[in-house]
Amino acid sequence: MARPQMLKLPEVLNEIDMSRAAFYRMRARGNAPRLQKLPNGHLRVSRADLDAWWQTCEQRAA
């Protein structure tokens, strides 16, 4: 079974074209994709979570 693709936070920020500060403001409001904190403290977002978040954004815009 393949492991899910995990994206680094800078990769996510680049894909959604957003600054780190804006991302954390959005996260504080509960409107950001789910972050997963690794044991070493690094943050990751699964590709599936990011794609689901994009779907939600598109539905809200429609």
mmCIF file of N, CA and C in Angstrom:
data_model
loop_
_atom_site.group_PDB
_atom_site.id
_atom_site.type_symbol
_atom_site.label_atom_id
_atom_site.label_comp_id
_atom_site.label_asym_id
_atom_site.label_seq_id
_atom_site.Cartn_x
_atom_site.Cartn_y
_atom_site.Cartn_z
ATOM 1 N N MET A 1 0.850 -1.185 0.000
ATOM 2 C CA MET A 1 0.000 0.000 0.000
ATOM 3 C C MET A 1 0.892 1.244 0.000
ATOM 4 N N ALA A 2 0.614 2.162 -0.888
ATOM 5 C CA ALA A 2 1.421 3.372 -1.014
ATOM 6 C C ALA A 2 1.133 4.343 0.123
ATOM 7 N N ARG A 3 2.190 4.993 0.576
ATOM 8 C CA ARG A 3 2.018 6.014 1.608
ATOM 9 C C ARG A 3 1.452 7.279 0.978
ATOM 10 N N PRO A 4 0.632 8.017 1.718
ATOM 11 C CA PRO A 4 0.084 9.258 1.162
ATOM 12 C C PRO A 4 1.186 10.295 0.964
ATOM 13 N N GLN A 5 1.034 11.099 -0.071
ATOM 14 C CA GLN A 5 2.017 12.148 -0.329
ATOM 15 C C GLN A 5 1.861 13.243 0.720
ATOM 16 N N MET A 6 2.976 13.587 1.356
ATOM 17 C CA MET A 6 2.977 14.628 2.378
ATOM 18 C C MET A 6 3.768 15.824 1.845
ATOM 19 N N LEU A 7 3.166 16.996 1.876
ATOM 20 C CA LEU A 7 3.787 18.209 1.359
ATOM 21 C C LEU A 7 4.340 19.047 2.507
ATOM 22 N N LYS A 8 5.483 19.641 2.274
ATOM 23 C CA LYS A 8 6.057 20.570 3.246
ATOM 24 C C LYS A 8 5.273 21.872 3.184
ATOM 25 N N LEU A 9 5.261 22.602 4.293
ATOM 26 C CA LEU A 9 4.492 23.845 4.348
ATOM 27 C C LEU A 9 4.900 24.834 3.257
ATOM 28 N N PRO A 10 6.201 25.042 2.979
ATOM 29 C CA PRO A 10 6.536 25.961 1.875
ATOM 30 C C PRO A 10 5.969 25.516 0.527
ATOM 31 N N GLU A 11 5.881 24.208 0.297
ATOM 32 C CA GLU A 11 5.285 23.711 -0.950
ATOM 33 C C GLU A 11 3.805 24.055 -1.018
ATOM 34 N N VAL A 12 3.125 23.914 0.121
ATOM 35 C CA VAL A 12 1.696 24.246 0.181
ATOM 36 C C VAL A 12 1.501 25.740 -0.043
ATOM 37 N N LEU A 13 2.303 26.552 0.637
ATOM 38 C CA LEU A 13 2.180 28.002 0.500
ATOM 39 C C LEU A 13 2.431 28.435 -0.938
ATOM 40 N N ASN A 14 3.380 27.806 -1.601
ATOM 41 C CA ASN A 14 3.657 28.118 -2.995
ATOM 42 C C ASN A 14 2.474 27.731 -3.878
ATOM 43 N N GLU A 15 1.899 26.562 -3.628
ATOM 44 C CA GLU A 15 0.779 26.094 -4.450
ATOM 45 C C GLU A 15 -0.458 26.969 -4.289
ATOM 46 N N ILE A 16 -0.733 27.413 -3.063
ATOM 47 C CA ILE A 16 -1.933 28.230 -2.854
ATOM 48 C C ILE A 16 -1.632 29.719 -2.961
ATOM 49 N N ASP A 17 -0.362 30.058 -3.244
ATOM 50 C CA ASP A 17 0.070 31.447 -3.443
ATOM 51 C C ASP A 17 -0.320 32.321 -2.250
ATOM 52 N N MET A 18 0.215 31.948 -1.090
ATOM 53 C CA MET A 18 -0.150 32.638 0.143
ATOM 54 C C MET A 18 1.081 32.767 1.037
ATOM 55 N N SER A 19 1.152 33.851 1.775
ATOM 56 C CA SER A 19 2.255 34.015 2.718
ATOM 57 C C SER A 19 2.026 33.142 3.943
ATOM 58 N N ARG A 20 3.087 32.881 4.668
ATOM 59 C CA ARG A 20 2.989 32.078 5.889
ATOM 60 C C ARG A 20 2.075 32.767 6.906
ATOM 61 N N ALA A 21 2.209 34.085 7.041
ATOM 62 C CA ALA A 21 1.382 34.823 8.004
ATOM 63 C C ALA A 21 -0.097 34.733 7.642
ATOM 64 N N ALA A 22 -0.418 34.891 6.361
ATOM 65 C CA ALA A 22 -1.819 34.801 5.934
ATOM 66 C C ALA A 22 -2.355 33.392 6.160
ATOM 67 N N PHE A 23 -1.514 32.383 5.919
ATOM 68 C CA PHE A 23 -1.928 30.998 6.125
ATOM 69 C C PHE A 23 -2.265 30.766 7.599
ATOM 70 N N TYR A 24 -1.417 31.265 8.495
ATOM 71 C CA TYR A 24 -1.669 31.053 9.918
ATOM 72 C C TYR A 24 -2.888 31.838 10.406
ATOM 73 N N ARG A 25 -3.157 33.005 9.824
ATOM 74 C CA ARG A 25 -4.395 33.724 10.161
ATOM 75 C C ARG A 25 -5.605 32.908 9.732
ATOM 76 N N MET A 26 -5.537 32.356 8.527
ATOM 77 C CA MET A 26 -6.631 31.533 8.016
ATOM 78 C C MET A 26 -6.783 30.282 8.886
ATOM 79 N N ARG A 27 -5.669 29.707 9.303
ATOM 80 C CA ARG A 27 -5.701 28.523 10.163
ATOM 81 C C ARG A 27 -6.338 28.849 11.517
ATOM 82 N N ALA A 28 -6.055 30.012 12.074
ATOM 83 C CA ALA A 28 -6.632 30.425 13.357
ATOM 84 C C ALA A 28 -8.149 30.551 13.250
ATOM 85 N N ARG A 29 -8.647 30.888 12.069
ATOM 86 C CA ARG A 29 -10.096 30.986 11.848
ATOM 87 C C ARG A 29 -10.721 29.641 11.504
ATOM 88 N N GLY A 30 -9.885 28.598 11.382
ATOM 89 C CA GLY A 30 -10.389 27.262 11.075
ATOM 90 C C GLY A 30 -10.657 27.034 9.598
ATOM 91 N N ASN A 31 -10.014 27.808 8.731
ATOM 92 C CA ASN A 31 -10.285 27.720 7.292
ATOM 93 C C ASN A 31 -9.105 27.211 6.479
ATOM 94 N N ALA A 32 -8.149 26.554 7.100
ATOM 95 C CA ALA A 32 -6.959 26.089 6.391
ATOM 96 C C ALA A 32 -6.951 24.566 6.311
ATOM 97 N N PRO A 33 -6.174 24.019 5.377
ATOM 98 C CA PRO A 33 -6.043 22.566 5.348
ATOM 99 C C PRO A 33 -5.380 22.068 6.629
ATOM 100 N N ARG A 34 -5.676 20.843 6.976
ATOM 101 C CA ARG A 34 -5.180 20.259 8.228
ATOM 102 C C ARG A 34 -3.671 20.050 8.165
ATOM 103 N N LEU A 35 -2.978 20.522 9.203
ATOM 104 C CA LEU A 35 -1.537 20.322 9.323
ATOM 105 C C LEU A 35 -1.267 19.111 10.197
ATOM 106 N N GLN A 36 -0.203 18.404 9.873
ATOM 107 C CA GLN A 36 0.243 17.294 10.705
ATOM 108 C C GLN A 36 1.659 17.605 11.171
ATOM 109 N N LYS A 37 1.860 17.552 12.467
ATOM 110 C CA LYS A 37 3.173 17.836 13.028
ATOM 111 C C LYS A 37 3.919 16.523 13.215
ATOM 112 N N LEU A 38 5.098 16.445 12.638
ATOM 113 C CA LEU A 38 5.929 15.260 12.735
ATOM 114 C C LEU A 38 6.673 15.256 14.075
ATOM 115 N N PRO A 39 7.177 14.106 14.493
ATOM 116 C CA PRO A 39 7.916 14.053 15.769
ATOM 117 C C PRO A 39 9.108 15.014 15.837
ATOM 118 N N ASN A 40 9.691 15.352 14.682
ATOM 119 C CA ASN A 40 10.819 16.287 14.682
ATOM 120 C C ASN A 40 10.371 17.749 14.681
ATOM 121 N N GLY A 41 9.056 17.987 14.713
ATOM 122 C CA GLY A 41 8.513 19.340 14.766
ATOM 123 C C GLY A 41 8.162 19.931 13.412
ATOM 124 N N HIS A 42 8.557 19.270 12.329
ATOM 125 C CA HIS A 42 8.234 19.777 10.998
ATOM 126 C C HIS A 42 6.751 19.586 10.716
ATOM 127 N N LEU A 43 6.203 20.465 9.883
ATOM 128 C CA LEU A 43 4.787 20.415 9.536
ATOM 129 C C LEU A 43 4.604 19.860 8.134
ATOM 130 N N ARG A 44 3.543 19.083 7.963
ATOM 131 C CA ARG A 44 3.220 18.512 6.659
ATOM 132 C C ARG A 44 1.710 18.609 6.437
ATOM 133 N N VAL A 45 1.335 18.651 5.167
ATOM 134 C CA VAL A 45 -0.068 18.605 4.758
ATOM 135 C C VAL A 45 -0.180 17.466 3.761
ATOM 136 N N SER A 46 -1.126 16.581 3.970
ATOM 137 C CA SER A 46 -1.281 15.484 3.014
ATOM 138 C C SER A 46 -1.917 16.034 1.737
ATOM 139 N N ARG A 47 -1.540 15.439 0.621
ATOM 140 C CA ARG A 47 -2.094 15.851 -0.674
ATOM 141 C C ARG A 47 -3.611 15.711 -0.658
ATOM 142 N N ALA A 48 -4.117 14.646 -0.039
ATOM 143 C CA ALA A 48 -5.560 14.423 0.016
ATOM 144 C C ALA A 48 -6.248 15.542 0.792
ATOM 145 N N ASP A 49 -5.663 15.962 1.920
ATOM 146 C CA ASP A 49 -6.253 17.052 2.712
ATOM 147 C C ASP A 49 -6.231 18.362 1.940
ATOM 148 N N LEU A 50 -5.130 18.624 1.224
ATOM 149 C CA LEU A 50 -5.041 19.864 0.451
ATOM 150 C C LEU A 50 -6.062 19.862 -0.686
ATOM 151 N N ASP A 51 -6.200 18.725 -1.377
ATOM 152 C CA ASP A 51 -7.185 18.633 -2.461
ATOM 153 C C ASP A 51 -8.609 18.800 -1.934
ATOM 154 N N ALA A 52 -8.897 18.209 -0.774
ATOM 155 C CA ALA A 52 -10.223 18.358 -0.171
ATOM 156 C C ALA A 52 -10.475 19.814 0.216
ATOM 157 N N TRP A 53 -9.452 20.480 0.718
ATOM 158 C CA TRP A 53 -9.576 21.896 1.089
ATOM 159 C C TRP A 53 -9.870 22.737 -0.150
ATOM 160 N N TRP A 54 -9.166 22.450 -1.271
ATOM 161 C CA TRP A 54 -9.434 23.164 -2.525
ATOM 162 C C TRP A 54 -10.888 22.982 -2.949
ATOM 163 N N GLN A 55 -11.402 21.753 -2.831
ATOM 164 C CA GLN A 55 -12.800 21.471 -3.184
ATOM 165 C C GLN A 55 -13.743 22.328 -2.343
ATOM 166 N N THR A 56 -13.469 22.410 -1.055
ATOM 167 C CA THR A 56 -14.295 23.220 -0.149
ATOM 168 C C THR A 56 -14.272 24.684 -0.550
ATOM 169 N N CYS A 57 -13.087 25.180 -0.916
ATOM 170 C CA CYS A 57 -12.963 26.586 -1.340
ATOM 171 C C CYS A 57 -13.779 26.840 -2.605
ATOM 172 N N GLU A 58 -13.736 25.898 -3.535
ATOM 173 C CA GLU A 58 -14.493 26.055 -4.778
ATOM 174 C C GLU A 58 -15.990 26.045 -4.509
ATOM 175 N N GLN A 59 -16.443 25.205 -3.588
ATOM 176 C CA GLN A 59 -17.868 25.134 -3.270
ATOM 177 C C GLN A 59 -18.331 26.418 -2.601
ATOM 178 N N ARG A 60 -17.505 26.986 -1.738
ATOM 179 C CA ARG A 60 -17.887 28.240 -1.069
ATOM 180 C C ARG A 60 -17.958 29.395 -2.053
ATOM 181 N N ALA A 61 -17.101 29.365 -3.069
ATOM 182 C CA ALA A 61 -17.061 30.448 -4.058
ATOM 183 C C ALA A 61 -18.235 30.378 -5.032
ATOM 184 N N ALA A 62 -18.798 29.204 -5.190
ATOM 185 C CA ALA A 62 -19.886 29.031 -6.175
ATOM 186 C C ALA A 62 -21.206 29.564 -5.677
#
